[in-house]
PDB file of C-alpha atoms in Angstrom:
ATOM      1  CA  UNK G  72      13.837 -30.090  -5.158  1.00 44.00           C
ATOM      2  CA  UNK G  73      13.278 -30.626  -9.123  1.00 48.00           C
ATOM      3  CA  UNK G  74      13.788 -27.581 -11.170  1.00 48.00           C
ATOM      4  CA  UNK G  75      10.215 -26.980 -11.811  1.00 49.00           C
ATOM      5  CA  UNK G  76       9.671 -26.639  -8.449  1.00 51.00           C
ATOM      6  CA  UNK G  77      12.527 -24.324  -7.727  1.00 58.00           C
ATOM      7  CA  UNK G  78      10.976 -22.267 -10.675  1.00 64.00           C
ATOM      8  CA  UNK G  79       8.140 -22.387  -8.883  1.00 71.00           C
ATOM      9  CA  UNK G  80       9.479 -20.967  -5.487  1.00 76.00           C
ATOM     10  CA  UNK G  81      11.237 -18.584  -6.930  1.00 76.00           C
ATOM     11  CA  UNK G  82       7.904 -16.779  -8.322  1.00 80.00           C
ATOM     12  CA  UNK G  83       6.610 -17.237  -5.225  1.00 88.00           C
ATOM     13  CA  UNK G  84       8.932 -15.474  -3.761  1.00 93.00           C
ATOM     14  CA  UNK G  85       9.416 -12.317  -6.324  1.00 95.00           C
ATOM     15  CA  UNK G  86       5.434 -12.043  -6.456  1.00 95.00           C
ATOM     16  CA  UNK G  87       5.821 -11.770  -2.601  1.00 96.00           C
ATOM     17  CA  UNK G  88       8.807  -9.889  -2.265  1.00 97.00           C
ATOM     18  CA  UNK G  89       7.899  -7.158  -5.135  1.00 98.00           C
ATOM     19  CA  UNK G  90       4.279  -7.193  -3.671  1.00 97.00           C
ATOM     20  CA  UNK G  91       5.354  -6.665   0.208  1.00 98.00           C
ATOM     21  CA  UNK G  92       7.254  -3.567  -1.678  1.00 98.00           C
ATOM     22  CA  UNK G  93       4.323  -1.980  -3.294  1.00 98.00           C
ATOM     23  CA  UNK G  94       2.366  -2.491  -0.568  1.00 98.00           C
ATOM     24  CA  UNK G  95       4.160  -1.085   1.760  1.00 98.00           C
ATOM     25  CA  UNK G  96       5.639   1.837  -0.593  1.00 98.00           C
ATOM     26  CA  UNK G  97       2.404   2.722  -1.647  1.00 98.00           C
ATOM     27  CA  UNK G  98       1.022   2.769   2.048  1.00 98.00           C
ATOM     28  CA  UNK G  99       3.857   5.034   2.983  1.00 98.00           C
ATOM     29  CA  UNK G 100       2.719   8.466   1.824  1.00 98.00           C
ATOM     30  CA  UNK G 101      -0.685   7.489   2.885  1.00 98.00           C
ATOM     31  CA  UNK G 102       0.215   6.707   6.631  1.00 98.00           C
ATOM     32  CA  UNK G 103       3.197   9.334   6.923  1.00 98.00           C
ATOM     33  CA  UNK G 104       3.310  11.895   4.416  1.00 98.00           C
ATOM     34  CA  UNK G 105       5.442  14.279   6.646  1.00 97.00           C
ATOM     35  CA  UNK G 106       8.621  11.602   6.119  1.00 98.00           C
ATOM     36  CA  UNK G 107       7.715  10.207   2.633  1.00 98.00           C
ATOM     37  CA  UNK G 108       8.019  13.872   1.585  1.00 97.00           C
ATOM     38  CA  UNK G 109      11.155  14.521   3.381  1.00 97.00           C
ATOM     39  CA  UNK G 110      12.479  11.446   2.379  1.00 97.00           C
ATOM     40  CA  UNK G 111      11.486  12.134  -1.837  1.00 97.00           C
ATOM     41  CA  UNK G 112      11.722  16.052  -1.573  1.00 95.00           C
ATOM     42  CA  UNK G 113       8.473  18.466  -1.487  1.00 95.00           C
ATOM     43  CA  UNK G 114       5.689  17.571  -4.188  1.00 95.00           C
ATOM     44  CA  UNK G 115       2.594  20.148  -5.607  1.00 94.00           C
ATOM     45  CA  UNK G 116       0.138  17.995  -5.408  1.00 96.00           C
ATOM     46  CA  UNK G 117      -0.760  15.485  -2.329  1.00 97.00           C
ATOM     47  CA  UNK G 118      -4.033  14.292  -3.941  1.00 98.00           C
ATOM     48  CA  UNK G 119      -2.077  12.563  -7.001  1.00 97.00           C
ATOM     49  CA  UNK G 120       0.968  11.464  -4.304  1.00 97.00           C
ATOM     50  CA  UNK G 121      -1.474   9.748  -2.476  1.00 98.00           C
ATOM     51  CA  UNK G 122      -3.688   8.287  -5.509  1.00 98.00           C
ATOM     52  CA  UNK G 123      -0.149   6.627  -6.806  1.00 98.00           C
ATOM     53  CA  UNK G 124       0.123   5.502  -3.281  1.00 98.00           C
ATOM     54  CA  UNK G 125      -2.823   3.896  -2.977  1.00 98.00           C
ATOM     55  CA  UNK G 126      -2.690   2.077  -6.438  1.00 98.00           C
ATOM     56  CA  UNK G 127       0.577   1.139  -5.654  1.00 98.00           C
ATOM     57  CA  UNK G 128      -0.706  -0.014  -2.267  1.00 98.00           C
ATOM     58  CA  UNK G 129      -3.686  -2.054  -4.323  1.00 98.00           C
ATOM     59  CA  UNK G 130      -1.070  -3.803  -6.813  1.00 98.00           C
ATOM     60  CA  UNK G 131       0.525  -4.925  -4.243  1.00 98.00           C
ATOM     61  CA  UNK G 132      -1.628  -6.441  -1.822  1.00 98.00           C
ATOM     62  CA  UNK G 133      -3.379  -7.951  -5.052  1.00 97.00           C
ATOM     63  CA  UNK G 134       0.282  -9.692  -5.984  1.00 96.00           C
ATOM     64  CA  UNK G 135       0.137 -10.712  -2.153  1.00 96.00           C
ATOM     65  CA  UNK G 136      -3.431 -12.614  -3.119  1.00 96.00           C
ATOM     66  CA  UNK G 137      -2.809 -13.677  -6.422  1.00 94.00           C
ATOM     67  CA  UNK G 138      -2.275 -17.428  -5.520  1.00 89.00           C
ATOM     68  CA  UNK G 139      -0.507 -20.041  -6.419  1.00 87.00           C
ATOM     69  CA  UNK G 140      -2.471 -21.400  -9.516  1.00 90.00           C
ATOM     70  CA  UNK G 141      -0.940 -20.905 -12.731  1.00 87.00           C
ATOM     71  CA  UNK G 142      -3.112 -18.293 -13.795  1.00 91.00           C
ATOM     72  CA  UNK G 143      -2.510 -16.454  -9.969  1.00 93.00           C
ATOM     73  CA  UNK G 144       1.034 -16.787 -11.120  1.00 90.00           C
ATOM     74  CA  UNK G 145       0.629 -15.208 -14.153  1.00 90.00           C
ATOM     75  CA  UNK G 146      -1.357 -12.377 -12.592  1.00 94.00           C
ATOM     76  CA  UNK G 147       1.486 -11.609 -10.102  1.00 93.00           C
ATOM     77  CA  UNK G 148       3.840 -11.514 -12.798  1.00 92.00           C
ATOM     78  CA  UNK G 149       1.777  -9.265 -15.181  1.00 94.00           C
ATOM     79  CA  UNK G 150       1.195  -7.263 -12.754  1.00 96.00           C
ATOM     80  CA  UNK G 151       4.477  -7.180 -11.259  1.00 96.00           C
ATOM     81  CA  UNK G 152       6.270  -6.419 -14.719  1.00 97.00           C
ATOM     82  CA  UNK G 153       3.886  -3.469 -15.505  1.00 97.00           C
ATOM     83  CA  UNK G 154       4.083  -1.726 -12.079  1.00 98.00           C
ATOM     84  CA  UNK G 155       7.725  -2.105 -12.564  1.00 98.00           C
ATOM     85  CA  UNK G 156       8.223  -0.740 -16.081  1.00 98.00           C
ATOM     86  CA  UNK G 157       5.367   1.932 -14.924  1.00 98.00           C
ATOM     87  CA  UNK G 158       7.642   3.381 -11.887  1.00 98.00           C
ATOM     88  CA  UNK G 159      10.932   2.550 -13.746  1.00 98.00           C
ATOM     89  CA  UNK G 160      10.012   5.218 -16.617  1.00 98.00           C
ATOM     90  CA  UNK G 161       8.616   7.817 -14.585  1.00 97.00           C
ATOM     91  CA  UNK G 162      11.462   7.333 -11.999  1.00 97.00           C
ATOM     92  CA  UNK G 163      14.086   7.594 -15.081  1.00 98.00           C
ATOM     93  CA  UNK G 164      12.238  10.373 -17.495  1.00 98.00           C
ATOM     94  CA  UNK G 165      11.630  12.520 -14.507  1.00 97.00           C
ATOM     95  CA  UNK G 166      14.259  12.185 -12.046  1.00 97.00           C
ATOM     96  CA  UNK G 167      16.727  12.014 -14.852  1.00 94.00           C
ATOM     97  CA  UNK G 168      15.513  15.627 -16.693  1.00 96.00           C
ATOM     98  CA  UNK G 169      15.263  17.216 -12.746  1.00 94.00           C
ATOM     99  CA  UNK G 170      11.747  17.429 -12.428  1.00 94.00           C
ATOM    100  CA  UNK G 171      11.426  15.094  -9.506  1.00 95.00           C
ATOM    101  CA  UNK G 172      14.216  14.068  -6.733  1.00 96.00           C
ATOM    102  CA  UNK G 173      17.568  12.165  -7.803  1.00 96.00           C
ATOM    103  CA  UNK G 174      15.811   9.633  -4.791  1.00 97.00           C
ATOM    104  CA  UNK G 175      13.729   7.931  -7.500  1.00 97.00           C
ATOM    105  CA  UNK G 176      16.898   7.310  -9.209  1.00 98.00           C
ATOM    106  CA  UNK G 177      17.616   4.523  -6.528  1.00 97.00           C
ATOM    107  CA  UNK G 178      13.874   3.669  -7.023  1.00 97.00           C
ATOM    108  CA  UNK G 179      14.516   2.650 -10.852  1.00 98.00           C
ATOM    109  CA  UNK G 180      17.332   0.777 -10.283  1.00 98.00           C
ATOM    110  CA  UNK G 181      15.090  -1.499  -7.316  1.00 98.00           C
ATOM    111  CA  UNK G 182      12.212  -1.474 -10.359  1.00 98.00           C
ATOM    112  CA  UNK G 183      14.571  -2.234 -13.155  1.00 98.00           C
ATOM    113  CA  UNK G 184      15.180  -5.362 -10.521  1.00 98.00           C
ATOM    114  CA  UNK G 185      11.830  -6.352 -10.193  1.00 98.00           C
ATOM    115  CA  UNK G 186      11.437  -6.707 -14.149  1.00 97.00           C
ATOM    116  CA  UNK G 187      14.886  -8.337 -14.344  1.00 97.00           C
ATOM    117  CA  UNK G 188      13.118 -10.866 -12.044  1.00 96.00           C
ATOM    118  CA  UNK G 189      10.027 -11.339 -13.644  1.00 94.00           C
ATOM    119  CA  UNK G 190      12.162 -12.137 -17.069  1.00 94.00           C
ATOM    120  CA  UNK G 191      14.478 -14.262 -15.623  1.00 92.00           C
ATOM    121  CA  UNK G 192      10.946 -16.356 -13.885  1.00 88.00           C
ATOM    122  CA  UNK G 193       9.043 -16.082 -17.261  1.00 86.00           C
ATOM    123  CA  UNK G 194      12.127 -17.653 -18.841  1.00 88.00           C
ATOM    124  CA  UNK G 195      12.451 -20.097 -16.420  1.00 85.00           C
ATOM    125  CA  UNK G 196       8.698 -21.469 -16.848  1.00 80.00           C
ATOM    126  CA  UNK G 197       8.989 -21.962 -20.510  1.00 84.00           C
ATOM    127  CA  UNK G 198      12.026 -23.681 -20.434  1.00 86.00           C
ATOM    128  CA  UNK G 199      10.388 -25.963 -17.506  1.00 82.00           C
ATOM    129  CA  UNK G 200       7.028 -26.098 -20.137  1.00 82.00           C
ATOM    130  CA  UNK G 201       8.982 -26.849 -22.703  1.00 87.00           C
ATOM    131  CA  UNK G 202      10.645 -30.028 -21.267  1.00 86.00           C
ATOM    132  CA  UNK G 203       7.415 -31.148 -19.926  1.00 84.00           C
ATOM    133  CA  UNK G 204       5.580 -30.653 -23.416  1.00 80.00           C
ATOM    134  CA  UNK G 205       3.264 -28.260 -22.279  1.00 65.00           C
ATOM    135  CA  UNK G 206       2.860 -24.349 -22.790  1.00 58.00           C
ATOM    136  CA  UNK G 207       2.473 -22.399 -19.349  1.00 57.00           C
ATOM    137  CA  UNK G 208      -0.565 -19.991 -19.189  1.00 61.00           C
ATOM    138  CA  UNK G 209      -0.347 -16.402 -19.374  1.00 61.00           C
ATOM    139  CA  UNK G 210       3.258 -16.319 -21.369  1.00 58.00           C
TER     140      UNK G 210
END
């Protein structure tokens, strides 16, 4: 397999991967609130824990759909990157100063991974543009 077309796989596979997560994540405290509360600790508000849910939910189904075009690609990966950072600095403001559970802790560290991903792809495709003299939409 040439390199451009492991670069491509491996998108593939984060846009799949991270959007399996958010789908499923976001579904959770939608489907079974009883254990996604005793899982991340009692919240105030279900309305908003289920409105995160569901947007979380929507990103990632819509990373599942994106395609494989280059500007589905690009899509996933916007998308991807901003859910990521999203959840990563709420996870690390508030579960950091002890407003939320220490749980999201773990959570940041599996977002920080998802935008680790995402850079490591983005560099990837403009080192494979680069050698084939062409600049890769949505970079």
């Amino acid at each position: 397999m040439a390199a451009h077309d492991t670069g491509k796989a491996r998108h593939s596979r984060l846009a799949t991967a991270q959007g399996l997560f958010n789908l499923l994540t976001g579904l959770w405290p939608l489907v079974h609130y009883r254990s996604f509360e005793a899982v991340t600790g009692p919240k105030t508000d279900q309305w908003l824990v289920k409105c995160v849910g569901g947007l979380g939910a929507a990103g990632g189904y819509a990373q599942l759909r994106a395609g494989t075009s280059a500007g589905g690609k690009a899509a996933a990966r916007r998308l991807g990157a901003g859910m990521a950072a999203t959840f990563a600095a709420i996870d690390l403001v508030y579960a950091g100063s002890g407003r939320i559970s220490r749980i999201y802790l773990l959570d940041a560290v599996v977002e920080l991974g998802w935008l680790a991903g995402w850079a490591a792809s983005a560099s990837q495709a403009r080192k494979t543009a680069r050698r084939a003299g062409q600049r890769q939409p949505g970079n």
